[in-house]
Coordinates of C-alpha atoms and ligand atoms in Angstrom, one line a residue:
X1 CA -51.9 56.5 32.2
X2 CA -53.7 57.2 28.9
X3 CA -53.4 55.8 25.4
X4 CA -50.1 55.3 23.7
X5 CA -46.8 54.4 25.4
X6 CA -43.2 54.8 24.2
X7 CA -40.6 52.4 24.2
X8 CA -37.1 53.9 23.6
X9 CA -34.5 51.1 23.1
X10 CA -30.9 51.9 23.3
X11 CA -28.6 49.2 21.9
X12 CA -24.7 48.5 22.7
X13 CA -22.8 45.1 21.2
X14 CA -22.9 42.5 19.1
X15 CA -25.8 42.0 16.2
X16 CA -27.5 39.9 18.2
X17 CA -28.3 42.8 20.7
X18 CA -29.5 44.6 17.6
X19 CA -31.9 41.6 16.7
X20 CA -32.9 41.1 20.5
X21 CA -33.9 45.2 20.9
X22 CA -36.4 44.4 17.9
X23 CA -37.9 41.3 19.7
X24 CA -38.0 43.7 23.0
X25 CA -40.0 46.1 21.1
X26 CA -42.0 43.1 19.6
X27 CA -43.1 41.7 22.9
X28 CA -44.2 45.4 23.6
X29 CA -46.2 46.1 20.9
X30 CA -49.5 44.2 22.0
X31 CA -49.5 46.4 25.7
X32 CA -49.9 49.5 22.9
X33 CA -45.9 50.5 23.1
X34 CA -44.7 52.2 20.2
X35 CA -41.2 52.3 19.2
X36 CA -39.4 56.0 19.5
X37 CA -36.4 57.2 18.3
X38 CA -36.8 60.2 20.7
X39 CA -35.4 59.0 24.2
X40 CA -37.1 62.5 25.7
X41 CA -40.7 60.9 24.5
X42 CA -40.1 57.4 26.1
X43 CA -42.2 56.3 28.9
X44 CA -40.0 53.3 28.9
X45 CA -35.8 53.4 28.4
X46 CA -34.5 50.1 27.9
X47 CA -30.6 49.5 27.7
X48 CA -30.0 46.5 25.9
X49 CA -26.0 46.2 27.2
X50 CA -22.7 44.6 26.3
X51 CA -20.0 42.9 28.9
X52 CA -17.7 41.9 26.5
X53 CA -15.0 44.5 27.4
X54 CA -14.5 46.8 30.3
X55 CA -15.5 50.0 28.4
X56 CA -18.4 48.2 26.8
X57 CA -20.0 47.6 30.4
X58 CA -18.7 50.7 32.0
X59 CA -20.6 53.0 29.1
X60 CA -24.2 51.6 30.9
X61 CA -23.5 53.2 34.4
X62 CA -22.7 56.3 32.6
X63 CA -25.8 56.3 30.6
X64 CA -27.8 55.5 33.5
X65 CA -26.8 58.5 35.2
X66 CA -28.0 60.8 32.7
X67 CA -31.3 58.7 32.7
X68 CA -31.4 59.6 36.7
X69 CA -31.6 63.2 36.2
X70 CA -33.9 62.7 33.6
X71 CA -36.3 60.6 35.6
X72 CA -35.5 63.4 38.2
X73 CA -36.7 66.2 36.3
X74 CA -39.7 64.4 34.9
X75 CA -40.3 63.6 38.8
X76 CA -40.2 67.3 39.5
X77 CA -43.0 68.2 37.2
X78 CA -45.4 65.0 37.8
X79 CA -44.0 62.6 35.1
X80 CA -43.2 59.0 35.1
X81 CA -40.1 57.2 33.3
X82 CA -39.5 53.5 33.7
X83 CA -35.7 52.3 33.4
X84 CA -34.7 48.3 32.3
X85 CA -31.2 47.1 31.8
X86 CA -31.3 44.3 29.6
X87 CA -28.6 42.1 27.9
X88 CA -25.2 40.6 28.9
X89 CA -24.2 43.6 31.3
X90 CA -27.8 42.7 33.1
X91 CA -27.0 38.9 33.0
X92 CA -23.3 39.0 34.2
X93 CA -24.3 42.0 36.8
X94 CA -27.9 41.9 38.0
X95 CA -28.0 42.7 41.3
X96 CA -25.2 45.1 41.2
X97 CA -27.0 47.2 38.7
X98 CA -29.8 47.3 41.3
X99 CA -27.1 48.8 43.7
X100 CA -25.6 50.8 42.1
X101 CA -28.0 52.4 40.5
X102 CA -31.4 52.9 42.0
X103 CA -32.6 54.7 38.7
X104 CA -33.3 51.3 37.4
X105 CA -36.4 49.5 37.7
X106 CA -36.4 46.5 35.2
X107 CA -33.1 44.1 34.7
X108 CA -33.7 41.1 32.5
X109 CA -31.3 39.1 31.1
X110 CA -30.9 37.6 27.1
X111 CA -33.0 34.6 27.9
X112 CA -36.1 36.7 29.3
X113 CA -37.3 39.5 27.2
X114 CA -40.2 37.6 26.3
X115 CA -41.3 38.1 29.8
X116 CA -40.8 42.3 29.2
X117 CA -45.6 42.8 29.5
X118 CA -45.2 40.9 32.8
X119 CA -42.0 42.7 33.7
X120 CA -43.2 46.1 32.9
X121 CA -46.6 45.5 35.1
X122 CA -44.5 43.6 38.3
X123 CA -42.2 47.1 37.8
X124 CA -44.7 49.4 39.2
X125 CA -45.2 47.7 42.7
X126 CA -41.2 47.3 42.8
X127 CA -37.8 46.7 41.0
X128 CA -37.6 43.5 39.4
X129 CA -34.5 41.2 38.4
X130 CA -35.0 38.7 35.9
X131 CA -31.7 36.7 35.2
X132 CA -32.7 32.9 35.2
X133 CA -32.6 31.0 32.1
X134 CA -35.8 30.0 31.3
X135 CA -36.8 26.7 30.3
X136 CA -39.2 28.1 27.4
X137 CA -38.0 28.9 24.4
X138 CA -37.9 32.6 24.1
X139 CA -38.8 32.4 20.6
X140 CA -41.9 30.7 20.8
X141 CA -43.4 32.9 23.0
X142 CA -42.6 36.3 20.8
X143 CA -45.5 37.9 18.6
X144 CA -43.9 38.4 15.1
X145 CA -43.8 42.4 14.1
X146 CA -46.8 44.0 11.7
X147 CA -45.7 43.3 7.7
X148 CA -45.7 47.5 8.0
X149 CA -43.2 47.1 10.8
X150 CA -40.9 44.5 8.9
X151 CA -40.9 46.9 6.1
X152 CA -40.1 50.1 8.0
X153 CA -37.4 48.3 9.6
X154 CA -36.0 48.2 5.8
X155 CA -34.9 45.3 3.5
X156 CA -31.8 43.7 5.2
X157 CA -32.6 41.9 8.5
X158 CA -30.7 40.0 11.0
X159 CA -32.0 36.2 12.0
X160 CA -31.1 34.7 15.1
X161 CA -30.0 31.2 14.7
X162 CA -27.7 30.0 17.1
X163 CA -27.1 31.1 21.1
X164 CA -24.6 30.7 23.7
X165 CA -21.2 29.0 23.4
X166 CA -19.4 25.9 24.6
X167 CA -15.8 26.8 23.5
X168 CA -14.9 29.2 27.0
X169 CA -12.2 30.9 25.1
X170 CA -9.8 32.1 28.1
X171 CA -11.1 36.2 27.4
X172 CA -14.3 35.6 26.5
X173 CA -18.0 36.2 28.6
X174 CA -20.2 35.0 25.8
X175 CA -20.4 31.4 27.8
X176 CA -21.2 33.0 31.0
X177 CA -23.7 35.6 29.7
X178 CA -25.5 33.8 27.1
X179 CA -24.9 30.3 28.3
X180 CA -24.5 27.4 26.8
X181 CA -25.0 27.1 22.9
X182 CA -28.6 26.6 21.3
X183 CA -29.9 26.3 17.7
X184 CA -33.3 27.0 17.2
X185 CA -35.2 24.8 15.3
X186 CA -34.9 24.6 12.0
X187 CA -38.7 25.3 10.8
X188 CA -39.3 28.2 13.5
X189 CA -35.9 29.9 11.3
X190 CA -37.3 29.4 8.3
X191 CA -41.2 30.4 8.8
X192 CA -39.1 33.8 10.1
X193 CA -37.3 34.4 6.8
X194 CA -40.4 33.7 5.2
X195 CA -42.8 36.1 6.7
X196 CA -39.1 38.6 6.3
X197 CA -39.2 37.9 2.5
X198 CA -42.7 38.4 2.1
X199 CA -42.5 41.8 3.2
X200 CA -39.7 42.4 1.2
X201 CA -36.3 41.7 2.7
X202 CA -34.0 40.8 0.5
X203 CA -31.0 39.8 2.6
X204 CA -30.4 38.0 6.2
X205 CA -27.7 37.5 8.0
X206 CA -27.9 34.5 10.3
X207 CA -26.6 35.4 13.3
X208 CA -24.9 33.1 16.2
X209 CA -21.9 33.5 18.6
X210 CA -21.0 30.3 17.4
X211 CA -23.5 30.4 14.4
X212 CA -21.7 28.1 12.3
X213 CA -21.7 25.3 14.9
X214 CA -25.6 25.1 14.5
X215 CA -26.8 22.3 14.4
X216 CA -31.0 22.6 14.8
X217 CA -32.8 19.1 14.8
X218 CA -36.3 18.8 14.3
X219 CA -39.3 17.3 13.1
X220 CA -40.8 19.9 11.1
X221 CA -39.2 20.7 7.4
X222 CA -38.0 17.0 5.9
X223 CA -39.6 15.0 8.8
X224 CA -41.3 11.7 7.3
X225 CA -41.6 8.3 9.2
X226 CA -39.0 6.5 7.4
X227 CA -36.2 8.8 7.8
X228 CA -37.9 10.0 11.2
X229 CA -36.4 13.2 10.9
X230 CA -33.5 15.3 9.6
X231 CA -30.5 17.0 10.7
X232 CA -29.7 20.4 10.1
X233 CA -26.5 22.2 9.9
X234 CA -25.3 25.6 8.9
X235 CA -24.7 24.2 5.4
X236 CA -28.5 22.8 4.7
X237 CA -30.0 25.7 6.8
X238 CA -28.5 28.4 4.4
X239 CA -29.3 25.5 1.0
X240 CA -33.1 25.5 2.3
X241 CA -33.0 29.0 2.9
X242 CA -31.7 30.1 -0.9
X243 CA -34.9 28.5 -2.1
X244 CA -37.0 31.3 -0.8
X245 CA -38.5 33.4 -3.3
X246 CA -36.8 37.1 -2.7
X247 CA -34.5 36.1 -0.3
X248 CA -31.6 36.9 -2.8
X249 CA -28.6 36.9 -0.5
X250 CA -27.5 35.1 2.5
X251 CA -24.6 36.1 5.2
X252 CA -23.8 34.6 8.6
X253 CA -22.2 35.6 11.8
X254 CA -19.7 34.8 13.7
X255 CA -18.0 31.8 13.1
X256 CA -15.6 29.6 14.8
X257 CA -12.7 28.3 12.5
X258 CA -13.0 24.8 14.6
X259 CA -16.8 24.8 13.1
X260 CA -15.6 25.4 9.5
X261 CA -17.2 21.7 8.1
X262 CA -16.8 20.6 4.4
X263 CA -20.3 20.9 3.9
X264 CA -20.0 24.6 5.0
X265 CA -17.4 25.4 2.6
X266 CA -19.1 23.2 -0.3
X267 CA -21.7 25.8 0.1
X268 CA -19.7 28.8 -0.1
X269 CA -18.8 27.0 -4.1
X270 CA -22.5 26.0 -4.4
X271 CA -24.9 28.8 -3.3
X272 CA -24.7 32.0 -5.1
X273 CA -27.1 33.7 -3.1
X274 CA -24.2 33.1 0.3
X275 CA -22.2 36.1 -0.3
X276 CA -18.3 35.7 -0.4
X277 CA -17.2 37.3 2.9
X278 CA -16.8 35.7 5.8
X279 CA -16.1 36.9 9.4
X280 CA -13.6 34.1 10.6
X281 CA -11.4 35.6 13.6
X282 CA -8.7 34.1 14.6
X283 CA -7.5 36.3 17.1
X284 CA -3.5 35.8 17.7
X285 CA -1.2 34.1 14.9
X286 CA 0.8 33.0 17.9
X287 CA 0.5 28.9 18.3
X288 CA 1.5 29.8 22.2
X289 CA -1.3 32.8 22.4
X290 CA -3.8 30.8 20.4
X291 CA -3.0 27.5 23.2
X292 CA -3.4 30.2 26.0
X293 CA -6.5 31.3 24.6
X294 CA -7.9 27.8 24.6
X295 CA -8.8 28.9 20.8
X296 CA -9.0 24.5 19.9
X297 CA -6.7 25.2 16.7
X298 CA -3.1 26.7 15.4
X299 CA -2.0 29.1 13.1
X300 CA -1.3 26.3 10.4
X301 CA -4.8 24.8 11.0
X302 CA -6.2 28.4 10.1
X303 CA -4.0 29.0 7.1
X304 CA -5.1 25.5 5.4
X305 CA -8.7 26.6 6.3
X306 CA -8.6 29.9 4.6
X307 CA -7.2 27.9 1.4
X308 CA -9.8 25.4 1.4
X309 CA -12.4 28.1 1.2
X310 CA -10.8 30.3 -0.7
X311 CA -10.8 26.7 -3.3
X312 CA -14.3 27.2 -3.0
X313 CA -14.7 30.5 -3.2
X314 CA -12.0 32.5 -5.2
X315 CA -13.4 35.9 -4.6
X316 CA -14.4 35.6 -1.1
X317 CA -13.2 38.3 1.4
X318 CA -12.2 37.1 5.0
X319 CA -12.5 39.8 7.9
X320 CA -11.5 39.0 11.3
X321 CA -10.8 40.0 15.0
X322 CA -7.6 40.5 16.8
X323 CA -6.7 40.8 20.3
X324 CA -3.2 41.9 21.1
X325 CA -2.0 41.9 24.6
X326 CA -3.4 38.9 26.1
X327 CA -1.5 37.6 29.3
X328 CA 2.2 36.4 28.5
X329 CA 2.1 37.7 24.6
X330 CA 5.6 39.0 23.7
X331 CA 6.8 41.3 20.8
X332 CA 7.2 38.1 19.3
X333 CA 4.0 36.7 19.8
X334 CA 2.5 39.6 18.3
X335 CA 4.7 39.6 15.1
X336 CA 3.1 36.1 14.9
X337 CA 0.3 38.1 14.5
X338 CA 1.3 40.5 12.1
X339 CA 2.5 38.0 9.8
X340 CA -1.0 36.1 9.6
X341 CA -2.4 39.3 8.8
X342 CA -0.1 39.1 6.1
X343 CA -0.4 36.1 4.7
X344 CA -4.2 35.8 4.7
X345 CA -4.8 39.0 3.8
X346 CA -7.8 40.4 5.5
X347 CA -10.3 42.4 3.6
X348 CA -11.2 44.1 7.1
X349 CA -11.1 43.3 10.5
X350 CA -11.8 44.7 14.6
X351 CA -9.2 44.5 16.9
X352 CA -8.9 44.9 20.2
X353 CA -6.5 45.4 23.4
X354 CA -7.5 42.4 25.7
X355 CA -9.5 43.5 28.4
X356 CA -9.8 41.0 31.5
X357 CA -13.0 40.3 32.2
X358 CA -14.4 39.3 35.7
X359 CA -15.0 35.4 36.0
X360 CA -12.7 34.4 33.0
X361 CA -9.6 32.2 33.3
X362 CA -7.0 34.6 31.7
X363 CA -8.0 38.1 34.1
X364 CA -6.2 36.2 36.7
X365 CA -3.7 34.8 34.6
X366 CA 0.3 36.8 36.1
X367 CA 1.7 37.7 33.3
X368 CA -0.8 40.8 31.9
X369 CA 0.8 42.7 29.3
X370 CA 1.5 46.4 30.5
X371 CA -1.4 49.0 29.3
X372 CA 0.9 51.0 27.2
X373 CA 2.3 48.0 25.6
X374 CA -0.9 47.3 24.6
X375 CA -1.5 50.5 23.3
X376 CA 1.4 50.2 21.2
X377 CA 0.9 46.9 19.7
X378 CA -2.7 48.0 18.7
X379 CA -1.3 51.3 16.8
X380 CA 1.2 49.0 14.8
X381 CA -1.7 46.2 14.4
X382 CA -4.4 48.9 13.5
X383 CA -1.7 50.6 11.1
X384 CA -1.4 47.6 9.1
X385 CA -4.5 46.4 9.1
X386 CA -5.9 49.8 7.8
X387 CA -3.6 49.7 4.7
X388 CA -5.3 46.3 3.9
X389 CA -9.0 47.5 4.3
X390 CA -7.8 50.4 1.8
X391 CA -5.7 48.1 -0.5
X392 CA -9.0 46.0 -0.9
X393 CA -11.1 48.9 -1.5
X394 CA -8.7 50.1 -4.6
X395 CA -9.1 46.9 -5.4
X396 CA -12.6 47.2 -6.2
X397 CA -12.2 50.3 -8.5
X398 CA -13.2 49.8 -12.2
X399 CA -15.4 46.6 -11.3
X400 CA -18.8 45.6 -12.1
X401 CA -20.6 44.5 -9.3
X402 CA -24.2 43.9 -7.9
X403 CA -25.5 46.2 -5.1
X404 CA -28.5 45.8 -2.6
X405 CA -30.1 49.5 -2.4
X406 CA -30.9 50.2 1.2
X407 CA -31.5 53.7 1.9
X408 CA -31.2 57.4 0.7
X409 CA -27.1 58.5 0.4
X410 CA -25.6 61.4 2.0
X411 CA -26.2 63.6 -0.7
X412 CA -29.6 64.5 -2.5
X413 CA -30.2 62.0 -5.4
X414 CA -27.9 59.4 -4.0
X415 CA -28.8 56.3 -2.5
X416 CA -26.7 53.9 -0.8
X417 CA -26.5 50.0 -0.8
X418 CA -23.8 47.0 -0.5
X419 CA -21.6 45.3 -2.0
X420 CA -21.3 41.3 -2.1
X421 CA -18.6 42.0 0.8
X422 CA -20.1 44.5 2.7
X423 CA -18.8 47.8 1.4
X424 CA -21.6 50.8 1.4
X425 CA -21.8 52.2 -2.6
X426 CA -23.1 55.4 -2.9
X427 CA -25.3 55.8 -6.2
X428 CA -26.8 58.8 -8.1
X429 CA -30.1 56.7 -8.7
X430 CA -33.9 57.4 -7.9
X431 CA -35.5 56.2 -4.5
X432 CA -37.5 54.2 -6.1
X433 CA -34.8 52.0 -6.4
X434 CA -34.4 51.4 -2.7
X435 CA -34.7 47.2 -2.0
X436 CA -33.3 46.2 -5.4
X437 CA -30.4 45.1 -6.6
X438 CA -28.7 46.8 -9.5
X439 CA -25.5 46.2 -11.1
X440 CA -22.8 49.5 -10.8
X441 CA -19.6 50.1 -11.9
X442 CA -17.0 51.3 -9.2
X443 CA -15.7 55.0 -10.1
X444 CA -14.2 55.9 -7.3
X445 CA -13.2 54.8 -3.5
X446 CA -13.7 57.0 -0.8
X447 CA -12.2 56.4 3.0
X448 CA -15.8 54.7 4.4
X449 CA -18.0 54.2 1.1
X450 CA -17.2 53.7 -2.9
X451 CA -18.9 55.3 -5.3
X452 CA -20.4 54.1 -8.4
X453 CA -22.5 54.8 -11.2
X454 CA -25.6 52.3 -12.6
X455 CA -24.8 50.3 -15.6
X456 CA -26.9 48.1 -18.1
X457 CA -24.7 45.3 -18.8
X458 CA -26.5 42.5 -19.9
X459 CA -24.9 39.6 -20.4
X460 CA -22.1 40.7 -19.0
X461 CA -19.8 39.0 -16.2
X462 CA -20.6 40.7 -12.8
X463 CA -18.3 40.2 -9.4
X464 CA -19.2 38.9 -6.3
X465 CA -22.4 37.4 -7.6
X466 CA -23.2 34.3 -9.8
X467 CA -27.0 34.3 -10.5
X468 CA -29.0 35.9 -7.9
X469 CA -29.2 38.9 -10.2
X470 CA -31.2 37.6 -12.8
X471 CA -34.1 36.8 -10.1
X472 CA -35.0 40.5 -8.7
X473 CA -38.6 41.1 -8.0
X474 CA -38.5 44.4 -9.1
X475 CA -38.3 44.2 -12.7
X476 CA -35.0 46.4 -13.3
X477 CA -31.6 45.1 -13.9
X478 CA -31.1 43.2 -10.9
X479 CA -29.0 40.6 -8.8
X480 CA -28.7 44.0 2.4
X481 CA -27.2 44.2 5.3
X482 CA -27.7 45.8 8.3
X483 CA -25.2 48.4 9.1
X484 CA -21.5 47.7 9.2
X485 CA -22.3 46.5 12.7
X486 CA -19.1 44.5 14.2
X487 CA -20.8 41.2 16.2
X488 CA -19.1 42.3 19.1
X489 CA -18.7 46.0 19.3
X490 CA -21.8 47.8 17.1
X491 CA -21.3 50.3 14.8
X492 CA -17.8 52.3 13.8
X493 CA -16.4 50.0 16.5
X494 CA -12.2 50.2 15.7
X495 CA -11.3 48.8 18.6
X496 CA -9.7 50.5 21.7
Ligands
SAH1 N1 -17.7 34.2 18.9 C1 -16.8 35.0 18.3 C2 -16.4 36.2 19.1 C3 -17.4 37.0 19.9 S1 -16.7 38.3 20.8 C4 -15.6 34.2 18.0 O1 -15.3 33.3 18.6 O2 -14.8 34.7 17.1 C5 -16.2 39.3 19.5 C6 -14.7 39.7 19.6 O3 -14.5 40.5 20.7 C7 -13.8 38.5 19.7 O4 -13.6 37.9 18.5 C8 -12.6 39.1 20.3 O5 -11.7 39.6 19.3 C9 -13.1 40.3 21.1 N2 -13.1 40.0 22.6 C10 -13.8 39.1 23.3 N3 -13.4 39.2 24.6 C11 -12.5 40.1 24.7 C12 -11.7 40.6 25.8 N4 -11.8 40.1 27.0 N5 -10.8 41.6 25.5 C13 -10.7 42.1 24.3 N6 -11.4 41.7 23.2 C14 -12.2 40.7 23.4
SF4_2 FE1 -17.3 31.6 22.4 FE2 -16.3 33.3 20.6 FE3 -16.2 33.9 23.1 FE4 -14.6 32.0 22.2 S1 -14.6 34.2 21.6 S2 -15.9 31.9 24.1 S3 -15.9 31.1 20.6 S4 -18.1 33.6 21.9
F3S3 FE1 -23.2 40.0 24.8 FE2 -22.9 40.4 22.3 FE3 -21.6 41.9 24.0 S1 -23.2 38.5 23.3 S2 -21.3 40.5 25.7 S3 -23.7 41.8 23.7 S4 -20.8 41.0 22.2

């Protein structure tokens, strides 16, 4: 084999697939892989896979039989292709995947793609499955991407902060395939966003299943004799984090209303670079569903949560995930639901007909809800929840607000960034512009994206942000985020 290799890496799920395919491609780079967008170029396909619903898994056998006839006709005229399945559907499935489909060479698991060199190399003597949790941290065996790479990659960038999960909702996989929770240490976190601001991101979202159950303890950052340590939580990883120079807004993902401490929320009043929207599902309104679900909380609990924050943070937007259908929900049940959608009023939010998932307590459960029920409750839930996303859009029209620039628009002369709470606003401005933040008055709301014009306003009181502004790098009137990426279901996921 001669000179440069390609590494093609095709991601399903959650944001934290999305961070771990970067890592993959990371721990590549020093065997002289390159990254290609091109899966016709690759040497090397990697699936990076998501369990978390039937349809979610099933999509990976389908993909891998295109990949057979393409290793197949490569085959034919004396070419090579090398196939790993990596993430949750390779940790719940391992040796299945080997069965079923002989196409397959590599399957690693979450914990493991640190391994991928030695992987690769053990891969052409045999197949390999990889699916033990290590005992080394994964993270401290990763080389950290090129400054050139970090930059390419653009200027909003996902962190991994938190892993696993403890709570074993009745639905959920996440325990099984990612295992029990973790935090990474506190200093490892914040060399990363570091080294991500100095090469010019401008906004991370921590990422976690559970993320705001971290709790990383160390004795790097704040360590001295006397105290012999400190503590971290969500709350004082995102206060240490605002002090970066660049790093001008903060997000975090997903959180677990049970996890919701007064510090947390404190922080939401106190740090104007933590943008006010916050991904908090509660998945049924339903006290009986939510018991069921082993969810650890009631609707009432939820509702006094939401006010709490919202006493914090008055403009904060609150998205959320729904699952109608779960075993034993009735019509009732399901109003329950409706009526929380109500009363909290969701900015947007992902839902979802439950799906019983191999090795969880509720895909035995009796009392499943009939398919087409489900389909029924999810038109209804879907229905209403749309006329909220759009009622918060309008709601946006005429307001003066700070974007993040992160890329050229659909149109020529446009480019396209985000709002404090997430929405993409398309912008006649010049490139140039791309990784500031500028403020821009909302002209006009469009189904996906609103559209705005620049505005000089100094002085003047701008939404959704209360200082970050003033401290742009760049210079122009200033104040990221990866794509509208739900944690669970990747991009332009509506739920089916
Ligand atoms: N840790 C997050 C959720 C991660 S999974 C939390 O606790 O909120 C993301 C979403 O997928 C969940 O919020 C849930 O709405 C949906 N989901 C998970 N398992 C599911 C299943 N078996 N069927 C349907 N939807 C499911
Ligand atoms: Fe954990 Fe979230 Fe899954 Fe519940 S839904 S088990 S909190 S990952
Ligand atoms: Fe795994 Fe994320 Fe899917 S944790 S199961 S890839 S939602």
């Amino acid at each position: 084999m001669s000179g440069i290799r390609k590494v093609h890496v095709k991601t399903y799920g959650c944001q934290m697939n999305v961070y771990d395919s970067d890592r993959m491609t990371d721990a590549l780079a020093p065997e002289g892989y390159v990254e290609t967008d091109n899966i016709d170029e690759a040497d090397l396909v990697i699936l990076n896979t998501c369990h978390i619903r039937e349809k979610a898994a099933e999509k990976v056998y389908s993909e891998l039989g295109r990949l057979r006839v393409m290793k197949q006709e490569r085959a034919a005229r004396g070419d090579s292709l090398m196939v790993g399945v990596a993430g949750c559907v390779a940790q719940a499935e391992g040796k299945e995947i080997v069965r079923r489909a002989p196409v397959v060479d590599i399957v690693f698991g979450p914990q493991s793609y640190h391994l991928l060199p030695d992987l690769v190399a053990k891969a052409k003597a045999g197949r390999v499955v990889e699916t033990e949790f290590p005992v080394e941290d994964k993270f401290e065996h990763l080389p950290a991407p090129t400054r050139e790479k970090t930059i390419a990659r653009g200027v909003t960038s996902f962190l991994t902060v938190q892993e696993g999960c403890d709570k074993f909702c009745a639905f959920c996989v996440v325990p099984y395939t990612r295992g029990a929770e973790v935090s990474r240490p506190a200093a490892q976190i914040i060399a990363e966003a570091e080294r991500l601001a100095g090469a010019g991101v401008r906004e991370v979202t921590l990422l976690g299943q559970n993320v705001n159950a971290y709790h990383g303890a160390d004795h790097g950052e704040g360590w001295s004799a006397e105290t012999g340590g400190r503590d971290w939580n969500l709350a004082r990883l995102l206060t240490r984090l605002a002090e970066i120079p660049g790093l001008d807004r903060l997000r975090y993902t997903t959180s677990h209303p049970r996890d919701m401490d007064d510090e947390l929320i404190a922080a939401h009043r106190d740090l104007p670079q933590l943008m006010p929207y916050l991904h908090l599902p509660v998945q049924s309104g339903s006290d009986r569903i939510l018991a069921a679900m082993n969810r650890k909380h009631d609707a009432a609990d939820y509702l006094r949560l939401i006010e709490r924050i919202r006493a914090a943070r008055p403009d904060i937007a609150l998205s959320g995930d729904f699952i109608v259908g779960f075993p034993g929900e009735t019509e009732e049940d399901f109003r329950d639901t409706l009526r929380i959608i109500d009363e909290v009023g969701y900015a947007s939010a992902f839902s979802f007909k439950y799906s019983p998932r191999p090795g969880t307590p509720a895909a035995t459960a009796t009392d499943q809800v009939p398919e087409p029920v489900k389909t029924e409750r999810l038109a209804r839930l879907q229905e209403v929840l749309d006329a909220r996303t759009k009622a918060f859009n309008e709601s946006r029209n005429g307001m003066i607000m700070d974007v993040l620039f992160e890329k050229p628009g659909r149109k020529p002369g446009q480019i396209v960034g985000r709002s404090p709470w997430l929405q993409p606003v398309q912008v006649d401005a010049p490139t140039e512009m791309i990784g500031t933040i500028a403020r821009v008055r909302i002209e006009a709301i469009g189904t996906f994206s609103l559209f705005g014009a620049l505005v000089s306003t100094a002085g003047a009181v701008v939404a959704g942000d209360t200082g970050a502004a003033a401290r742009g790098a760049s210079g122009l009137p200033t104040t990221a985020h990866p794509a509208n990426v739900h944690p669970a279901l990747g991009a332009g996921a509506g739920g089916s």
